[in-house]
């Protein structure tokens, strides 16, 4: 009968050294990956909120507003639109959905543009144009009765160095088409590209 033998202390130390060396190489890029994943989640949250507002306007056959409520966070809400006050209706149950600041990525910051946007390759300053709204009519188009519909949202991480930051852009056309794109990619070669 052969006796089993455990690992020696030297073998355990060698394994820990190898793990430490691998972690030294992987650690910094893992941090960038985590930050970019949080940024992507924040962008997808805003995108789904805008899409939900458009669908609610069509479903309810009433104008519905999507509001980015805070310049320092990614908080938003969806509400029934009051054209007289050019804001959310004061009626009971006017709020359809919302996402609080505590639910979003703590490092993501938004910026908006209300005119026909310049090239998405040029970044907007974090917080520019905030708070902001876009209102959809019962046909799912941007409501012409709303005074300042945004056409572009930049989702940025201002904590990261510019070289590591992965900025995402959400474009909202007057006809109601909504899409998210990556300005670092070319649309000619990648469907996720902006231009």
PDB file of C-alpha atoms in Angstrom:
ATOM      1  CA  UNK A   1       0.000   0.000   0.000  1.00  0.00           C
ATOM      2  CA  UNK A   2       1.342   3.365  -1.072  1.00  0.00           C
ATOM      3  CA  UNK A   3       1.187   6.265   1.350  1.00  0.00           C
ATOM      4  CA  UNK A   4      -0.358   9.495   0.131  1.00  0.00           C
ATOM      5  CA  UNK A   5       1.598  12.584   0.710  1.00  0.00           C
ATOM      6  CA  UNK A   6       0.431  16.215   0.828  1.00  0.00           C
ATOM      7  CA  UNK A   7       1.998  19.301  -0.713  1.00  0.00           C
ATOM      8  CA  UNK A   8       5.109  20.745   0.802  1.00  0.00           C
ATOM      9  CA  UNK A   9       5.286  24.355   1.963  1.00  0.00           C
ATOM     10  CA  UNK A  10       7.623  25.129  -0.953  1.00  0.00           C
ATOM     11  CA  UNK A  11       5.080  23.873  -3.485  1.00  0.00           C
ATOM     12  CA  UNK A  12       2.355  25.988  -1.881  1.00  0.00           C
ATOM     13  CA  UNK A  13       4.591  29.094  -1.965  1.00  0.00           C
ATOM     14  CA  UNK A  14       5.398  28.519  -5.646  1.00  0.00           C
ATOM     15  CA  UNK A  15       1.676  28.305  -6.463  1.00  0.00           C
ATOM     16  CA  UNK A  16       0.998  31.566  -4.556  1.00  0.00           C
ATOM     17  CA  UNK A  17       3.868  33.291  -6.361  1.00  0.00           C
ATOM     18  CA  UNK A  18       2.512  32.245  -9.746  1.00  0.00           C
ATOM     19  CA  UNK A  19      -0.974  33.482  -8.797  1.00  0.00           C
ATOM     20  CA  UNK A  20       0.521  36.785  -7.596  1.00  0.00           C
ATOM     21  CA  UNK A  21       2.433  37.305 -10.851  1.00  0.00           C
ATOM     22  CA  UNK A  22      -0.669  36.582 -12.949  1.00  0.00           C
ATOM     23  CA  UNK A  23      -2.762  38.976 -10.820  1.00  0.00           C
ATOM     24  CA  UNK A  24      -0.137  41.731 -11.217  1.00  0.00           C
ATOM     25  CA  UNK A  25      -0.613  41.560 -14.996  1.00  0.00           C
ATOM     26  CA  UNK A  26      -4.391  41.070 -15.012  1.00  0.00           C
ATOM     27  CA  UNK A  27      -5.349  43.473 -12.179  1.00  0.00           C
ATOM     28  CA  UNK A  28      -5.142  46.847 -13.968  1.00  0.00           C
ATOM     29  CA  UNK A  29      -6.947  45.667 -17.097  1.00  0.00           C
ATOM     30  CA  UNK A  30      -9.616  43.993 -14.955  1.00  0.00           C
ATOM     31  CA  UNK A  31     -10.306  47.367 -13.302  1.00  0.00           C
ATOM     32  CA  UNK A  32     -10.790  49.011 -16.708  1.00  0.00           C
ATOM     33  CA  UNK A  33     -13.027  46.145 -17.796  1.00  0.00           C
ATOM     34  CA  UNK A  34     -15.201  46.486 -14.667  1.00  0.00           C
ATOM     35  CA  UNK A  35     -15.543  50.263 -15.155  1.00  0.00           C
ATOM     36  CA  UNK A  36     -16.467  49.818 -18.829  1.00  0.00           C
ATOM     37  CA  UNK A  37     -19.007  47.136 -17.941  1.00  0.00           C
ATOM     38  CA  UNK A  38     -20.640  49.502 -15.437  1.00  0.00           C
ATOM     39  CA  UNK A  39     -20.690  52.207 -18.111  1.00  0.00           C
ATOM     40  CA  UNK A  40     -22.327  49.828 -20.591  1.00  0.00           C
ATOM     41  CA  UNK A  41     -24.966  48.905 -18.002  1.00  0.00           C
ATOM     42  CA  UNK A  42     -25.734  52.601 -17.400  1.00  0.00           C
ATOM     43  CA  UNK A  43     -26.034  53.227 -21.160  1.00  0.00           C
ATOM     44  CA  UNK A  44     -28.322  50.226 -21.616  1.00  0.00           C
ATOM     45  CA  UNK A  45     -30.496  51.475 -18.748  1.00  0.00           C
ATOM     46  CA  UNK A  46     -30.934  54.877 -20.403  1.00  0.00           C
ATOM     47  CA  UNK A  47     -31.536  53.233 -23.792  1.00  0.00           C
ATOM     48  CA  UNK A  48     -34.208  50.909 -22.399  1.00  0.00           C
ATOM     49  CA  UNK A  49     -35.856  53.837 -20.594  1.00  0.00           C
ATOM     50  CA  UNK A  50     -36.087  55.883 -23.810  1.00  0.00           C
ATOM     51  CA  UNK A  51     -37.443  52.865 -25.693  1.00  0.00           C
ATOM     52  CA  UNK A  52     -39.990  52.188 -22.946  1.00  0.00           C
ATOM     53  CA  UNK A  53     -41.176  55.821 -23.048  1.00  0.00           C
ATOM     54  CA  UNK A  54     -41.709  55.584 -26.812  1.00  0.00           C
ATOM     55  CA  UNK A  55     -43.632  52.317 -26.492  1.00  0.00           C
ATOM     56  CA  UNK A  56     -45.785  53.716 -23.666  1.00  0.00           C
ATOM     57  CA  UNK A  57     -46.705  56.717 -25.850  1.00  0.00           C
ATOM     58  CA  UNK A  58     -47.844  54.388 -28.630  1.00  0.00           C
ATOM     59  CA  UNK A  59     -49.645  52.019 -26.256  1.00  0.00           C
ATOM     60  CA  UNK A  60     -51.463  54.757 -24.306  1.00  0.00           C
ATOM     61  CA  UNK A  61     -52.094  56.925 -27.391  1.00  0.00           C
ATOM     62  CA  UNK A  62     -50.849  59.911 -25.344  1.00  0.00           C
ATOM     63  CA  UNK A  63     -47.620  61.928 -25.221  1.00  0.00           C
ATOM     64  CA  UNK A  64     -45.085  60.421 -22.816  1.00  0.00           C
ATOM     65  CA  UNK A  65     -41.921  62.115 -21.522  1.00  0.00           C
ATOM     66  CA  UNK A  66     -38.577  60.529 -20.658  1.00  0.00           C
ATOM     67  CA  UNK A  67     -36.564  62.687 -18.231  1.00  0.00           C
ATOM     68  CA  UNK A  68     -32.916  62.491 -17.244  1.00  0.00           C
ATOM     69  CA  UNK A  69     -33.354  64.083 -13.843  1.00  0.00           C
ATOM     70  CA  UNK A  70     -29.857  64.679 -12.456  1.00  0.00           C
ATOM     71  CA  UNK A  71     -26.567  65.928 -13.921  1.00  0.00           C
ATOM     72  CA  UNK A  72     -24.483  63.976 -11.413  1.00  0.00           C
ATOM     73  CA  UNK A  73     -26.128  60.554 -11.860  1.00  0.00           C
ATOM     74  CA  UNK A  74     -27.923  58.386 -14.398  1.00  0.00           C
ATOM     75  CA  UNK A  75     -31.346  58.710 -12.703  1.00  0.00           C
ATOM     76  CA  UNK A  76     -34.388  58.922 -14.993  1.00  0.00           C
ATOM     77  CA  UNK A  77     -38.145  58.698 -15.021  1.00  0.00           C
ATOM     78  CA  UNK A  78     -41.009  58.248 -17.497  1.00  0.00           C
ATOM     79  CA  UNK A  79     -44.262  60.162 -17.100  1.00  0.00           C
ATOM     80  CA  UNK A  80     -47.354  61.338 -18.914  1.00  0.00           C
ATOM     81  CA  UNK A  81     -46.641  64.663 -20.630  1.00  0.00           C
ATOM     82  CA  UNK A  82     -48.592  67.867 -19.995  1.00  0.00           C
ATOM     83  CA  UNK A  83     -48.243  70.175 -23.046  1.00  0.00           C
ATOM     84  CA  UNK A  84     -49.520  73.209 -21.106  1.00  0.00           C
ATOM     85  CA  UNK A  85     -46.696  73.108 -18.549  1.00  0.00           C
ATOM     86  CA  UNK A  86     -44.210  71.366 -20.896  1.00  0.00           C
ATOM     87  CA  UNK A  87     -43.356  68.880 -18.159  1.00  0.00           C
ATOM     88  CA  UNK A  88     -44.770  65.797 -16.439  1.00  0.00           C
ATOM     89  CA  UNK A  89     -48.451  65.794 -15.711  1.00  0.00           C
ATOM     90  CA  UNK A  90     -49.443  66.576 -12.119  1.00  0.00           C
ATOM     91  CA  UNK A  91     -52.248  64.012 -12.269  1.00  0.00           C
ATOM     92  CA  UNK A  92     -52.244  61.003  -9.996  1.00  0.00           C
ATOM     93  CA  UNK A  93     -50.409  58.004 -11.448  1.00  0.00           C
ATOM     94  CA  UNK A  94     -48.629  60.181 -14.032  1.00  0.00           C
ATOM     95  CA  UNK A  95     -45.275  58.507 -13.341  1.00  0.00           C
ATOM     96  CA  UNK A  96     -44.985  55.327 -15.381  1.00  0.00           C
ATOM     97  CA  UNK A  97     -41.480  54.164 -14.440  1.00  0.00           C
ATOM     98  CA  UNK A  98     -38.322  55.481 -12.825  1.00  0.00           C
ATOM     99  CA  UNK A  99     -34.773  54.573 -11.957  1.00  0.00           C
ATOM    100  CA  UNK A 100     -33.199  56.206  -8.934  1.00  0.00           C
ATOM    101  CA  UNK A 101     -29.634  57.461  -8.692  1.00  0.00           C
ATOM    102  CA  UNK A 102     -28.730  54.655  -6.281  1.00  0.00           C
ATOM    103  CA  UNK A 103     -29.530  52.020  -8.922  1.00  0.00           C
ATOM    104  CA  UNK A 104     -27.057  53.307 -11.517  1.00  0.00           C
ATOM    105  CA  UNK A 105     -23.335  53.129 -11.988  1.00  0.00           C
ATOM    106  CA  UNK A 106     -21.714  55.555  -9.583  1.00  0.00           C
ATOM    107  CA  UNK A 107     -19.061  56.696 -12.077  1.00  0.00           C
ATOM    108  CA  UNK A 108     -21.268  57.109 -15.163  1.00  0.00           C
ATOM    109  CA  UNK A 109     -22.143  60.663 -16.202  1.00  0.00           C
ATOM    110  CA  UNK A 110     -24.511  61.820 -18.922  1.00  0.00           C
ATOM    111  CA  UNK A 111     -24.521  64.723 -21.362  1.00  0.00           C
ATOM    112  CA  UNK A 112     -27.177  65.643 -23.922  1.00  0.00           C
ATOM    113  CA  UNK A 113     -27.553  67.591 -27.145  1.00  0.00           C
ATOM    114  CA  UNK A 114     -30.911  69.030 -28.308  1.00  0.00           C
ATOM    115  CA  UNK A 115     -29.979  70.137 -31.814  1.00  0.00           C
ATOM    116  CA  UNK A 116     -29.169  67.899 -34.742  1.00  0.00           C
ATOM    117  CA  UNK A 117     -26.059  66.417 -33.200  1.00  0.00           C
ATOM    118  CA  UNK A 118     -22.580  67.037 -34.479  1.00  0.00           C
ATOM    119  CA  UNK A 119     -20.489  63.999 -35.196  1.00  0.00           C
ATOM    120  CA  UNK A 120     -20.716  61.553 -32.271  1.00  0.00           C
ATOM    121  CA  UNK A 121     -16.948  61.194 -32.454  1.00  0.00           C
ATOM    122  CA  UNK A 122     -16.725  64.548 -30.623  1.00  0.00           C
ATOM    123  CA  UNK A 123     -17.471  63.944 -26.946  1.00  0.00           C
ATOM    124  CA  UNK A 124     -19.885  66.128 -25.012  1.00  0.00           C
ATOM    125  CA  UNK A 125     -18.714  67.409 -21.634  1.00  0.00           C
ATOM    126  CA  UNK A 126     -20.140  65.365 -18.768  1.00  0.00           C
ATOM    127  CA  UNK A 127     -23.216  67.106 -17.375  1.00  0.00           C
ATOM    128  CA  UNK A 128     -23.787  69.289 -20.463  1.00  0.00           C
ATOM    129  CA  UNK A 129     -27.447  69.841 -21.276  1.00  0.00           C
ATOM    130  CA  UNK A 130     -28.645  68.190 -18.076  1.00  0.00           C
ATOM    131  CA  UNK A 131     -31.311  67.676 -16.839  1.00  0.00           C
ATOM    132  CA  UNK A 132     -32.904  66.807 -20.165  1.00  0.00           C
ATOM    133  CA  UNK A 133     -36.079  65.379 -21.681  1.00  0.00           C
ATOM    134  CA  UNK A 134     -37.445  63.760 -24.786  1.00  0.00           C
ATOM    135  CA  UNK A 135     -41.182  63.429 -25.386  1.00  0.00           C
ATOM    136  CA  UNK A 136     -42.846  60.990 -27.776  1.00  0.00           C
ATOM    137  CA  UNK A 137     -46.260  61.460 -29.368  1.00  0.00           C
ATOM    138  CA  UNK A 138     -48.856  58.727 -29.887  1.00  0.00           C
ATOM    139  CA  UNK A 139     -47.146  57.708 -33.167  1.00  0.00           C
ATOM    140  CA  UNK A 140     -43.798  57.123 -31.406  1.00  0.00           C
ATOM    141  CA  UNK A 141     -42.168  60.204 -32.930  1.00  0.00           C
ATOM    142  CA  UNK A 142     -40.580  63.057 -31.016  1.00  0.00           C
ATOM    143  CA  UNK A 143     -43.467  65.306 -29.984  1.00  0.00           C
ATOM    144  CA  UNK A 144     -43.306  68.698 -31.696  1.00  0.00           C
ATOM    145  CA  UNK A 145     -45.233  70.216 -28.773  1.00  0.00           C
ATOM    146  CA  UNK A 146     -42.289  69.600 -26.420  1.00  0.00           C
ATOM    147  CA  UNK A 147     -39.865  72.496 -26.271  1.00  0.00           C
ATOM    148  CA  UNK A 148     -36.524  70.737 -25.977  1.00  0.00           C
ATOM    149  CA  UNK A 149     -36.254  67.110 -27.044  1.00  0.00           C
ATOM    150  CA  UNK A 150     -32.742  65.743 -26.818  1.00  0.00           C
ATOM    151  CA  UNK A 151     -31.359  64.017 -29.896  1.00  0.00           C
ATOM    152  CA  UNK A 152     -28.187  62.582 -28.382  1.00  0.00           C
ATOM    153  CA  UNK A 153     -27.016  61.286 -25.014  1.00  0.00           C
ATOM    154  CA  UNK A 154     -23.347  60.656 -24.254  1.00  0.00           C
ATOM    155  CA  UNK A 155     -22.696  58.160 -21.454  1.00  0.00           C
ATOM    156  CA  UNK A 156     -19.224  58.725 -20.033  1.00  0.00           C
ATOM    157  CA  UNK A 157     -16.985  57.671 -17.164  1.00  0.00           C
ATOM    158  CA  UNK A 158     -15.117  60.789 -16.091  1.00  0.00           C
ATOM    159  CA  UNK A 159     -13.120  58.944 -13.418  1.00  0.00           C
ATOM    160  CA  UNK A 160     -11.119  56.971 -15.975  1.00  0.00           C
ATOM    161  CA  UNK A 161      -8.333  58.424 -18.118  1.00  0.00           C
ATOM    162  CA  UNK A 162      -9.568  59.438 -21.586  1.00  0.00           C
ATOM    163  CA  UNK A 163      -7.483  56.705 -23.239  1.00  0.00           C
ATOM    164  CA  UNK A 164      -9.267  53.995 -21.211  1.00  0.00           C
ATOM    165  CA  UNK A 165     -12.751  55.503 -21.230  1.00  0.00           C
ATOM    166  CA  UNK A 166     -15.357  53.770 -23.359  1.00  0.00           C
ATOM    167  CA  UNK A 167     -17.914  56.427 -24.229  1.00  0.00           C
ATOM    168  CA  UNK A 168     -21.259  55.262 -25.605  1.00  0.00           C
ATOM    169  CA  UNK A 169     -23.760  57.399 -27.522  1.00  0.00           C
ATOM    170  CA  UNK A 170     -27.550  57.080 -27.707  1.00  0.00           C
ATOM    171  CA  UNK A 171     -29.134  58.736 -30.747  1.00  0.00           C
ATOM    172  CA  UNK A 172     -32.845  59.637 -30.893  1.00  0.00           C
ATOM    173  CA  UNK A 173     -34.144  60.662 -34.331  1.00  0.00           C
ATOM    174  CA  UNK A 174     -37.161  62.912 -34.865  1.00  0.00           C
ATOM    175  CA  UNK A 175     -39.050  59.952 -36.336  1.00  0.00           C
ATOM    176  CA  UNK A 176     -38.561  57.990 -33.115  1.00  0.00           C
ATOM    177  CA  UNK A 177     -35.687  55.718 -34.150  1.00  0.00           C
ATOM    178  CA  UNK A 178     -33.436  55.031 -31.157  1.00  0.00           C
ATOM    179  CA  UNK A 179     -30.036  53.390 -31.218  1.00  0.00           C
ATOM    180  CA  UNK A 180     -26.901  53.073 -29.124  1.00  0.00           C
ATOM    181  CA  UNK A 181     -23.495  53.174 -30.773  1.00  0.00           C
ATOM    182  CA  UNK A 182     -19.786  53.235 -29.978  1.00  0.00           C
ATOM    183  CA  UNK A 183     -18.025  56.286 -31.466  1.00  0.00           C
ATOM    184  CA  UNK A 184     -14.694  54.418 -31.572  1.00  0.00           C
ATOM    185  CA  UNK A 185     -16.130  51.981 -34.131  1.00  0.00           C
ATOM    186  CA  UNK A 186     -16.835  52.666 -37.792  1.00  0.00           C
ATOM    187  CA  UNK A 187     -20.394  51.981 -38.947  1.00  0.00           C
ATOM    188  CA  UNK A 188     -18.997  50.913 -42.327  1.00  0.00           C
ATOM    189  CA  UNK A 189     -17.295  47.897 -40.742  1.00  0.00           C
ATOM    190  CA  UNK A 190     -19.288  47.331 -37.543  1.00  0.00           C
ATOM    191  CA  UNK A 191     -23.052  47.717 -36.934  1.00  0.00           C
ATOM    192  CA  UNK A 192     -22.299  49.022 -33.413  1.00  0.00           C
ATOM    193  CA  UNK A 193     -20.390  51.996 -34.852  1.00  0.00           C
ATOM    194  CA  UNK A 194     -21.731  55.543 -34.920  1.00  0.00           C
ATOM    195  CA  UNK A 195     -20.436  56.946 -38.221  1.00  0.00           C
TER     196      UNK A 195
END
